[in-house]
Amino acid sequence: MTEEDYNRCVEKHADNVYRFVLKNIKDEDKASDIVQDAYEKMWRHRDGVNPDKAKSYLFTTAYHVLVDAVRKEKHQVSIDHINLSGLYGETSYSDLGEILHKAIDQLPETQKMVVMFRDYEGYSYEEIEQITGLSESQVKVYIYRARVFLKNYIGKMEVVV
Amino acid sequence: MSMMQHYITRQNYEEWFMDFLDGNMSPERKVLLFEFLSLNTDLKSELEALQPVEFPKPQIPAYPDKHRLFRTSSANMDLPETDFLLIKKMEEGLTEQETKRLAQLEHFYPAIKTEEQLYSKTKIEPPVIVYGKKKTLIRKRATWVWPVLQATAAAILLFLIIPGKTNVDDFTQNKDYTALSEIQNRQNRLNPISNETTNKIVSKEAINTTTPISLPSEIIQKTSSSQTEKSVDYLPPTTENAFSKMEPIESIATTGFSFQVSSLQTEAYEKGLAVMIPTFINNQRMQNAIEIVPDENAIADASILERGADLLTRLTQKELAFRKVYDTDGNVVAINVKSGEFEMSQRLPRLLRR
């Protein structure tokens, strides 16, 4: 990977990586640090990075850092998470997007990340498998279960609204 | 059936009425019932009031989510068949067989259409989020570095090749007489006394004219000893030598100082030593500093930062201080390093602060 390839990656993918991390970690500073670290790592190993797979490389790096960070934080935010998990706690949604993003926050972390890879980035099962290290069937099951959950969530919210 | 039930009375007429209304009464008993009612007209009106009460025939309620109970082995996951087919239709597309099956299910269970609409809404639209620090990630090629490096290397080479006054001054200030005696021996080795060229090199006059060094008088006396001057006496005054035929290089004027380079470069060895000896002394001092073994107890208590700072202080002779910067929660957020007028703070990534 040349310097030009690297800088093209910054222009092309930095927003996407940041969005993915931010939606999972909900902390702008930490998300920024993870993005910086991911790009720093890619720069250091640029000789071994295929420019065509640079996006996957970035997301893979960010994903693994994110998983560690989420695991560390899990017990600290568990109370907040419980408070947010009530389906009927907030009924002032006027937009389906808001409802859906609220629903995504209720998903288990792995399902959430896998669905984001699928919908935000348009990755195939195989690409998600390479990034996450999960098997393809696991990826598929996570996505299908997430869809069922989201469908039920939207259905209930529409009834409430 | 008890004896009492064979005859209708005001005590058991309700049972007879229920049997009559349910259609479980034989014709003989019906005759007895009607006879009884003709005698008890008040009860006859009571029976007439009960007769219109007819319960609707019980209907088997349709289970609204029956379509959710169907399963398919091809799904290989814990999902109802309809959910599997609807999600697969959205995610990957269905086979011909699966399409037929879904159409069949939708025909019998119209509720599946509603679910299909809900599933179509589960596709998440990515929000527009822009990374504000993107510019910090851009790497720019430092095109100026290579020419600057080349120029610097050339300057250093020139500085080393052409000895300057500064180095010589250092040399004289150090008063390293051992080096001066080496110079004398070196000259004697290269230019034997019997060689006719020697008189031009080691004469007191030659030293004073070709070397713009203000050496202490005692050094000059040592280097221009009587022995070498005597050697001049053995040589015929008219003899020409190879060195005398060579034209001297023009004096080089540089900023701050000027000197004349002799065609023989007789002072090159001295000046070379003048350059090397301070470096040698400095290396020796650093070596001594490294060889100091700190107290074991101190090492055990000190952090790697403290030990590094101690070593650098010993090597550079400059006090190097560092301190940790904490936030209000007591987490280390940065490291601050200071030495003389130099000071630098490095913020730690958040993930490393715990």
Coordinates of C-alpha atoms in Angstrom, one line a residue:
Chain A
M1 CA 0.0 0.0 0.0
T2 CA 1.4 3.3 -1.0
E3 CA 1.1 6.6 0.8
E4 CA -1.5 7.6 -1.8
D5 CA -3.5 4.5 -1.2
Y6 CA -3.4 5.1 2.5
N7 CA -4.6 8.7 2.2
R8 CA -7.3 7.6 -0.2
C9 CA -8.4 5.2 2.5
V10 CA -8.6 8.0 5.0
E11 CA -10.8 10.0 2.7
K12 CA -13.0 7.1 1.8
H13 CA -13.4 5.1 5.0
A14 CA -12.6 7.2 8.0
D15 CA -16.2 8.4 8.4
N16 CA -17.5 4.9 8.0
V17 CA -15.1 3.4 10.6
Y18 CA -15.9 6.3 13.0
R19 CA -19.6 5.9 12.5
F20 CA -19.4 2.2 13.2
V21 CA -17.3 2.6 16.3
L22 CA -19.3 5.5 17.6
K23 CA -22.6 3.7 17.2
N24 CA -21.3 0.9 19.3
I25 CA -19.4 2.7 22.0
K26 CA -21.3 6.0 22.4
D27 CA -18.2 7.9 23.4
E28 CA -16.8 10.3 20.8
D29 CA -13.3 10.5 22.4
K30 CA -12.9 6.7 22.6
A31 CA -14.3 6.3 19.1
S32 CA -11.8 8.8 17.9
D33 CA -9.0 7.0 19.7
I34 CA -10.0 3.7 18.1
V35 CA -10.1 5.2 14.6
Q36 CA -6.7 6.8 15.1
D37 CA -5.3 3.5 16.4
A38 CA -6.7 1.6 13.5
Y39 CA -5.2 4.0 10.9
E40 CA -1.9 4.1 12.8
K41 CA -1.7 0.3 12.7
M42 CA -2.5 0.3 9.0
W43 CA 0.2 2.9 8.4
R44 CA 2.8 0.9 10.3
H45 CA 1.9 -2.3 8.4
R46 CA 1.2 -0.6 5.1
D47 CA 3.7 -2.7 3.2
G48 CA 1.7 -5.8 4.0
V49 CA -1.7 -4.4 3.4
N50 CA -3.5 -5.0 0.1
P51 CA -5.2 -1.7 -0.9
D52 CA -8.2 -3.6 -2.1
K53 CA -8.7 -5.0 1.4
A54 CA -7.8 -1.9 3.3
K55 CA -11.4 -1.3 4.4
S56 CA -11.7 -4.8 5.8
Y57 CA -8.3 -4.3 7.5
L58 CA -9.5 -1.1 9.2
F59 CA -12.9 -2.6 10.2
T60 CA -11.2 -5.7 11.5
T61 CA -8.8 -3.7 13.6
A62 CA -11.5 -1.4 14.9
Y63 CA -13.9 -4.4 15.6
H64 CA -11.4 -6.2 17.8
V65 CA -10.5 -3.1 19.8
L66 CA -14.2 -2.4 20.1
V67 CA -15.0 -5.8 21.4
D68 CA -12.4 -5.5 24.1
A69 CA -13.6 -2.0 25.0
V70 CA -17.2 -3.1 25.1
R71 CA -16.3 -6.1 27.3
K72 CA -14.5 -3.9 29.8
E73 CA -17.4 -1.4 29.9
K74 CA -20.2 -3.9 30.0
H75 CA -20.4 -4.2 33.8
Q76 CA -20.0 -0.5 34.3
V77 CA -22.9 0.5 32.1
S78 CA -25.2 -2.4 32.9
I79 CA -27.5 -0.3 35.0
D80 CA -28.0 2.3 32.3
H81 CA -28.5 -0.5 29.8
I82 CA -31.3 -1.9 31.9
N83 CA -33.0 1.5 32.1
L84 CA -32.8 1.9 28.4
S85 CA -34.2 -1.5 27.7
G86 CA -37.8 -0.8 28.4
L87 CA -39.8 -1.0 25.3
Y88 CA -42.5 1.4 26.5
G89 CA -40.3 3.9 28.4
E90 CA -40.2 6.4 25.6
T91 CA -43.1 6.6 23.2
S92 CA -42.4 10.0 21.6
Y93 CA -41.0 8.5 18.4
S94 CA -42.2 10.1 15.3
D95 CA -39.7 8.7 12.9
L96 CA -39.1 5.0 12.0
G97 CA -35.4 5.6 11.9
E98 CA -35.3 6.7 15.5
I99 CA -37.3 3.7 16.5
L100 CA -35.0 1.4 14.6
H101 CA -31.9 2.9 16.1
K102 CA -33.4 2.6 19.5
A103 CA -34.1 -1.0 18.7
I104 CA -30.6 -1.7 17.6
D105 CA -29.3 -0.5 20.9
Q106 CA -31.3 -3.3 22.5
L107 CA -29.6 -6.0 20.5
P108 CA -26.7 -8.1 22.0
E109 CA -23.4 -6.5 21.0
T110 CA -22.4 -9.1 18.5
Q111 CA -25.7 -9.1 16.7
K112 CA -25.6 -5.3 16.7
M113 CA -22.2 -5.1 15.1
V114 CA -23.0 -7.8 12.5
V115 CA -26.2 -6.0 11.5
M116 CA -24.3 -2.8 11.2
F117 CA -21.7 -4.4 9.0
R118 CA -24.5 -5.7 6.8
D119 CA -26.7 -2.6 6.6
Y120 CA -24.2 0.3 7.0
E121 CA -21.4 -1.1 5.0
G122 CA -23.2 -3.6 2.8
Y123 CA -20.8 -6.4 3.6
S124 CA -21.5 -10.0 2.5
Y125 CA -21.7 -12.9 5.0
E126 CA -18.2 -13.9 3.9
E127 CA -16.7 -10.5 4.5
I128 CA -18.3 -10.2 7.9
E129 CA -16.9 -13.6 8.7
Q130 CA -13.4 -12.4 7.8
I131 CA -13.8 -9.3 9.9
T132 CA -15.3 -10.8 13.0
G133 CA -13.8 -14.2 13.0
L134 CA -17.2 -15.8 13.3
S135 CA -18.3 -18.6 11.0
E136 CA -20.5 -17.8 8.1
S137 CA -23.4 -19.7 9.6
Q138 CA -23.0 -17.8 12.9
V139 CA -23.1 -14.6 11.0
K140 CA -26.2 -15.6 9.3
V141 CA -27.9 -16.7 12.5
Y142 CA -27.0 -13.5 14.2
I143 CA -28.4 -11.4 11.3
Y144 CA -31.7 -13.4 11.1
R145 CA -32.3 -13.3 14.9
A146 CA -31.6 -9.5 14.8
R147 CA -34.1 -9.1 12.1
V148 CA -36.7 -11.0 14.0
F149 CA -36.0 -8.8 17.1
L150 CA -36.2 -5.6 15.1
K151 CA -39.4 -6.6 13.4
N152 CA -41.0 -7.4 16.7
Y153 CA -39.7 -4.2 18.2
I154 CA -41.0 -2.1 15.4
G155 CA -44.4 -4.0 15.5
K156 CA -44.8 -3.3 19.2
M157 CA -43.7 0.3 18.9
E158 CA -46.2 1.0 16.0
V159 CA -49.0 -0.4 18.1
V160 CA -48.0 1.8 21.0
V161 CA -47.6 4.9 18.9
Chain B
M1 CA -82.7 -42.8 39.2
S2 CA -84.2 -42.4 42.6
M3 CA -88.0 -42.9 43.3
M4 CA -88.3 -39.2 43.8
Q5 CA -87.1 -38.6 40.2
H6 CA -89.9 -40.8 38.8
Y7 CA -92.4 -38.1 39.8
I8 CA -92.2 -34.4 39.3
T9 CA -92.8 -32.3 42.4
R10 CA -92.2 -28.7 43.4
Q11 CA -89.0 -29.9 45.0
N12 CA -87.4 -31.5 41.9
Y13 CA -89.1 -29.7 39.0
E14 CA -85.8 -27.9 38.0
E15 CA -84.2 -31.1 37.1
W16 CA -87.2 -32.1 35.0
F17 CA -87.1 -28.7 33.3
M18 CA -83.3 -29.0 32.5
D19 CA -83.9 -32.4 31.1
F20 CA -86.7 -31.1 29.0
L21 CA -84.8 -28.2 27.7
D22 CA -81.7 -30.3 26.9
G23 CA -83.9 -32.8 25.0
N24 CA -83.0 -35.6 27.3
M25 CA -86.6 -36.5 28.3
S26 CA -88.5 -39.6 27.3
P27 CA -92.1 -39.2 26.0
E28 CA -93.6 -40.8 29.1
R29 CA -91.8 -38.3 31.3
K30 CA -92.9 -35.4 29.1
V31 CA -96.6 -36.5 29.7
L32 CA -96.0 -36.4 33.4
L33 CA -94.3 -32.9 33.0
F34 CA -97.1 -31.4 31.1
E35 CA -99.7 -32.8 33.6
F36 CA -97.6 -31.2 36.4
L37 CA -97.5 -27.8 34.6
S38 CA -101.2 -27.8 34.1
L39 CA -101.7 -28.1 37.8
N40 CA -98.8 -25.6 38.6
T41 CA -99.3 -22.7 36.1
D42 CA -96.7 -20.5 37.9
L43 CA -94.1 -23.0 37.1
K44 CA -95.3 -23.3 33.5
S45 CA -94.4 -19.6 32.9
E46 CA -91.0 -20.2 34.5
L47 CA -90.3 -23.0 32.0
E48 CA -91.4 -20.7 29.2
A49 CA -89.0 -18.0 30.4
L50 CA -86.1 -20.5 30.2
Q51 CA -86.8 -21.9 26.8
P52 CA -85.5 -18.9 24.6
V53 CA -82.1 -19.1 26.3
E54 CA -80.1 -20.9 23.7
F55 CA -76.3 -20.9 23.8
P56 CA -74.5 -20.5 20.5
K57 CA -72.9 -23.6 19.2
P58 CA -69.3 -23.7 20.4
Q59 CA -66.9 -22.8 17.5
I60 CA -63.3 -23.7 17.4
P61 CA -61.4 -20.4 17.5
A62 CA -58.7 -20.0 14.8
Y63 CA -55.2 -19.7 16.3
P64 CA -54.0 -16.4 14.9
D65 CA -50.3 -17.3 14.8
K66 CA -50.6 -20.7 13.4
H67 CA -48.3 -19.8 10.5
R68 CA -45.6 -19.2 13.1
L69 CA -45.6 -22.9 14.1
F70 CA -44.4 -24.2 10.8
R71 CA -40.8 -25.1 10.7
T72 CA -38.4 -26.0 8.0
S73 CA -35.3 -28.1 8.3
S74 CA -33.5 -26.1 5.6
A75 CA -33.5 -23.1 7.9
N76 CA -31.0 -24.8 10.3
M77 CA -31.8 -22.2 12.9
D78 CA -34.4 -21.7 15.6
L79 CA -36.8 -19.7 13.5
P80 CA -40.4 -20.2 12.3
E81 CA -40.6 -21.0 8.6
T82 CA -42.4 -17.8 7.7
D83 CA -39.8 -15.7 9.4
F84 CA -37.0 -17.6 7.8
L85 CA -38.5 -17.2 4.3
L86 CA -39.3 -13.6 4.8
I87 CA -35.8 -12.7 6.0
K88 CA -34.2 -14.8 3.4
K89 CA -36.3 -13.1 0.7
M90 CA -35.0 -9.8 1.9
E91 CA -31.3 -10.8 2.6
E92 CA -30.4 -13.3 -0.1
G93 CA -33.4 -14.0 -2.3
L94 CA -35.5 -17.2 -2.4
T95 CA -35.2 -20.3 -4.5
E96 CA -38.1 -21.2 -6.7
Q97 CA -39.4 -23.8 -4.3
E98 CA -39.2 -21.4 -1.4
T99 CA -41.0 -18.7 -3.4
K100 CA -43.9 -21.2 -4.0
R101 CA -44.0 -22.2 -0.3
L102 CA -44.1 -18.5 0.8
A103 CA -46.9 -17.8 -1.7
Q104 CA -48.8 -20.8 -0.4
L105 CA -48.5 -19.6 3.2
E106 CA -49.5 -16.1 2.3
H107 CA -52.6 -17.4 0.6
F108 CA -53.8 -19.2 3.8
Y109 CA -52.4 -16.7 6.3
P110 CA -52.8 -13.1 5.1
A111 CA -51.1 -11.9 8.3
I112 CA -47.8 -12.9 6.7
K113 CA -48.1 -9.9 4.3
T114 CA -48.1 -7.5 7.3
E115 CA -45.0 -9.2 8.7
E116 CA -43.3 -8.9 5.3
Q117 CA -43.9 -5.1 5.5
L118 CA -42.4 -5.0 9.0
Y119 CA -39.4 -6.9 7.9
S120 CA -38.8 -4.5 5.0
K121 CA -38.5 -1.8 7.6
T122 CA -35.7 -3.5 9.6
K123 CA -33.1 -2.4 7.0
I124 CA -31.1 0.2 8.8
E125 CA -30.2 3.4 7.0
P126 CA -26.7 4.5 8.0
P127 CA -26.8 7.9 9.8
V128 CA -24.7 10.7 8.4
I129 CA -21.7 10.9 10.8
V130 CA -18.6 12.8 9.7
Y131 CA -15.2 12.1 11.4
G132 CA -14.0 15.6 12.4
K133 CA -10.3 14.6 12.9
K134 CA -9.9 13.1 9.4
K135 CA -7.2 15.6 8.5
T136 CA -5.0 14.4 11.3
L137 CA -4.9 11.0 9.7
I138 CA -3.5 12.2 6.4
R139 CA 0.2 11.4 5.8
K140 CA 2.1 13.9 3.7
R141 CA 5.3 13.0 2.0
A142 CA 8.2 15.1 3.4
T143 CA 9.7 16.1 0.1
W144 CA 12.1 18.5 1.7
V145 CA 13.7 15.9 4.0
W146 CA 16.0 14.3 1.5
P147 CA 17.7 17.4 0.1
V148 CA 18.1 18.8 3.6
L149 CA 19.7 15.5 4.7
Q150 CA 22.0 15.6 1.8
A151 CA 23.0 19.1 2.6
T152 CA 23.5 18.3 6.2
A153 CA 25.7 15.3 5.4
A154 CA 27.8 17.3 3.0
A155 CA 28.2 20.1 5.6
I156 CA 29.3 17.5 8.2
L157 CA 31.7 15.9 5.8
L158 CA 33.2 19.2 4.9
F159 CA 33.5 20.1 8.5
L160 CA 35.4 16.9 9.3
I161 CA 37.6 17.0 6.2
I162 CA 38.7 20.6 6.6
P163 CA 39.6 21.2 10.2
G164 CA 38.5 24.4 11.6
K165 CA 40.0 26.7 14.2
T166 CA 37.4 25.8 16.7
N167 CA 38.6 22.3 16.9
V168 CA 42.1 23.3 17.2
D169 CA 41.3 25.7 20.0
D170 CA 39.5 22.9 21.8
F171 CA 42.7 20.9 21.4
T172 CA 44.9 23.6 22.8
Q173 CA 42.6 24.3 25.6
N174 CA 42.7 20.7 26.6
K175 CA 46.5 20.9 26.7
D176 CA 46.8 17.3 25.8
Y177 CA 50.6 17.0 25.7
T178 CA 50.5 13.3 25.1
A179 CA 48.9 14.0 21.7
L180 CA 51.6 16.6 20.9
S181 CA 54.4 14.1 21.6
E182 CA 52.6 11.7 19.4
I183 CA 52.6 14.3 16.7
Q184 CA 56.3 14.6 16.9
N185 CA 56.9 10.9 16.8
R186 CA 54.5 10.5 13.9
Q187 CA 56.4 13.1 11.9
N188 CA 59.7 11.5 12.6
R189 CA 58.4 8.2 11.4
L190 CA 57.0 9.6 8.2
N191 CA 59.9 11.8 7.5
P192 CA 63.2 10.3 8.6
I193 CA 65.8 12.9 9.7
S194 CA 68.0 11.8 6.9
N195 CA 65.3 12.8 4.4
E196 CA 66.0 16.1 3.0
T197 CA 62.4 17.2 3.1
T198 CA 62.3 17.1 6.9
N199 CA 63.9 20.5 7.3
K200 CA 60.9 22.2 5.6
I201 CA 58.4 20.4 7.7
V202 CA 59.6 20.5 11.2
S203 CA 61.4 23.7 11.4
K204 CA 60.1 26.2 13.9
E205 CA 59.5 28.7 11.1
A206 CA 57.4 26.3 9.1
I207 CA 55.2 25.6 12.1
N208 CA 54.6 29.2 12.8
T209 CA 53.8 30.1 9.3
T210 CA 51.7 27.2 8.1
T211 CA 49.8 26.6 11.2
P212 CA 47.5 29.4 12.4
I213 CA 47.3 27.9 15.8
S214 CA 48.3 29.9 18.9
L215 CA 49.8 27.1 20.8
P216 CA 51.3 27.7 24.2
S217 CA 55.0 28.5 24.1
E218 CA 56.1 25.4 26.0
I219 CA 54.4 23.2 23.5
I220 CA 56.1 25.0 20.6
Q221 CA 59.4 24.5 22.3
K222 CA 58.7 20.8 22.7
T223 CA 57.6 20.3 19.2
S224 CA 60.5 22.2 17.6
S225 CA 63.2 20.5 19.5
S226 CA 66.9 21.2 19.0
Q227 CA 67.4 17.7 17.6
T228 CA 65.2 18.5 14.6
E229 CA 66.8 21.8 14.1
K230 CA 70.2 20.2 14.1
S231 CA 69.1 17.9 11.3
V232 CA 68.8 21.0 9.1
D233 CA 72.5 21.5 9.4
Y234 CA 73.2 18.2 7.7
L235 CA 71.4 19.2 4.6
P236 CA 72.8 21.3 1.8
P237 CA 71.0 24.6 1.7
T238 CA 70.4 24.6 -2.0
T239 CA 68.9 21.2 -2.2
E240 CA 65.4 21.2 -3.7
N241 CA 62.9 18.7 -2.6
A242 CA 59.6 17.4 -3.9
F243 CA 57.5 19.4 -1.4
S244 CA 59.1 22.7 -2.3
K245 CA 58.1 22.2 -5.9
M246 CA 54.4 21.9 -4.9
E247 CA 52.3 25.0 -5.1
P248 CA 50.5 25.9 -1.9
I249 CA 46.7 25.8 -2.0
E250 CA 45.1 29.2 -1.7
S251 CA 44.0 30.2 1.7
I252 CA 40.3 29.4 2.3
A253 CA 38.4 32.3 3.8
T254 CA 35.3 31.2 5.7
T255 CA 33.1 33.0 8.1
G256 CA 34.8 33.6 11.4
F257 CA 38.2 32.3 10.7
S258 CA 40.7 31.7 7.9
F259 CA 43.7 29.4 7.6
Q260 CA 46.1 28.3 5.0
V261 CA 46.2 24.7 4.0
S262 CA 49.7 23.6 3.3
S263 CA 50.3 21.5 0.3
L264 CA 51.7 19.0 2.8
Q265 CA 48.9 19.1 5.2
T266 CA 51.4 18.7 8.0
E267 CA 48.9 19.6 10.7
A268 CA 46.3 17.1 9.5
Y269 CA 47.2 14.5 12.1
E270 CA 47.1 17.0 14.9
K271 CA 43.8 18.4 13.8
G272 CA 42.4 14.9 13.3
L273 CA 43.3 14.2 16.9
A274 CA 41.9 17.5 18.0
V275 CA 38.6 16.3 16.5
M276 CA 38.7 12.8 17.9
I277 CA 40.1 13.4 21.4
P278 CA 37.1 15.4 22.7
T279 CA 34.8 12.7 21.3
F280 CA 37.0 10.0 22.9
I281 CA 36.8 11.8 26.2
N282 CA 33.1 12.3 25.9
N283 CA 32.6 8.6 25.1
Q284 CA 34.8 7.7 28.1
R285 CA 32.7 9.9 30.3
M286 CA 29.4 8.3 29.0
Q287 CA 30.9 4.8 29.4
N288 CA 31.7 5.7 33.0
A289 CA 28.2 7.0 33.5
I290 CA 26.7 3.8 32.2
E291 CA 28.9 1.6 34.3
I292 CA 27.6 3.1 37.5
V293 CA 25.6 0.3 39.1
P294 CA 22.6 1.8 40.9
D295 CA 21.6 0.6 44.3
E296 CA 19.5 -2.6 44.0
N297 CA 16.9 -1.4 46.4
A298 CA 16.5 1.8 44.4
I299 CA 16.0 -0.2 41.2
A300 CA 13.4 -2.4 42.9
D301 CA 11.3 0.7 43.9
A302 CA 11.8 2.7 40.8
S303 CA 9.6 2.6 37.8
I304 CA 11.0 2.1 34.3
L305 CA 10.4 5.8 33.6
E306 CA 12.4 6.8 36.7
R307 CA 15.2 4.5 35.8
G308 CA 15.3 5.8 32.2
A309 CA 15.3 9.4 33.5
D310 CA 18.2 8.6 35.8
L311 CA 20.2 7.0 33.0
L312 CA 19.6 9.9 30.7
T313 CA 20.5 12.4 33.4
R314 CA 23.8 10.6 33.9
L315 CA 24.6 10.4 30.2
T316 CA 23.6 14.0 29.2
Q317 CA 24.5 15.7 32.5
K318 CA 21.2 17.4 32.3
E319 CA 18.4 17.0 34.8
L320 CA 15.5 15.1 33.2
A321 CA 12.3 15.2 35.1
F322 CA 9.0 13.6 34.3
R323 CA 5.6 13.5 36.0
K324 CA 2.3 11.9 35.5
V325 CA -0.8 14.0 34.8
Y326 CA -4.0 12.8 36.5
D327 CA -7.6 13.7 35.8
T328 CA -10.2 14.3 38.5
D329 CA -10.9 10.6 38.7
G330 CA -7.3 9.8 39.5
N331 CA -6.5 8.2 36.1
V332 CA -3.2 8.9 34.5
V333 CA -4.1 10.9 31.3
A334 CA -0.7 12.1 30.2
I335 CA 3.1 12.0 30.8
N336 CA 5.0 15.3 31.0
V337 CA 8.8 15.3 30.4
K338 CA 11.0 18.3 31.1
S339 CA 14.8 18.9 30.8
G340 CA 16.2 22.4 30.9
E341 CA 14.1 24.6 28.7
F342 CA 12.7 21.6 26.8
E343 CA 9.3 20.3 27.9
M344 CA 6.9 17.9 26.3
S345 CA 3.6 16.4 27.2
Q346 CA 2.2 13.2 25.7
R347 CA -1.5 12.5 26.1
L348 CA -2.2 8.8 26.6
P349 CA -5.0 7.2 24.6
R350 CA -8.1 6.7 26.6
L351 CA -7.9 3.0 26.4
L352 CA -4.5 3.0 28.1
R353 CA -5.6 5.2 31.0
R354 CA -7.2 2.5 33.2

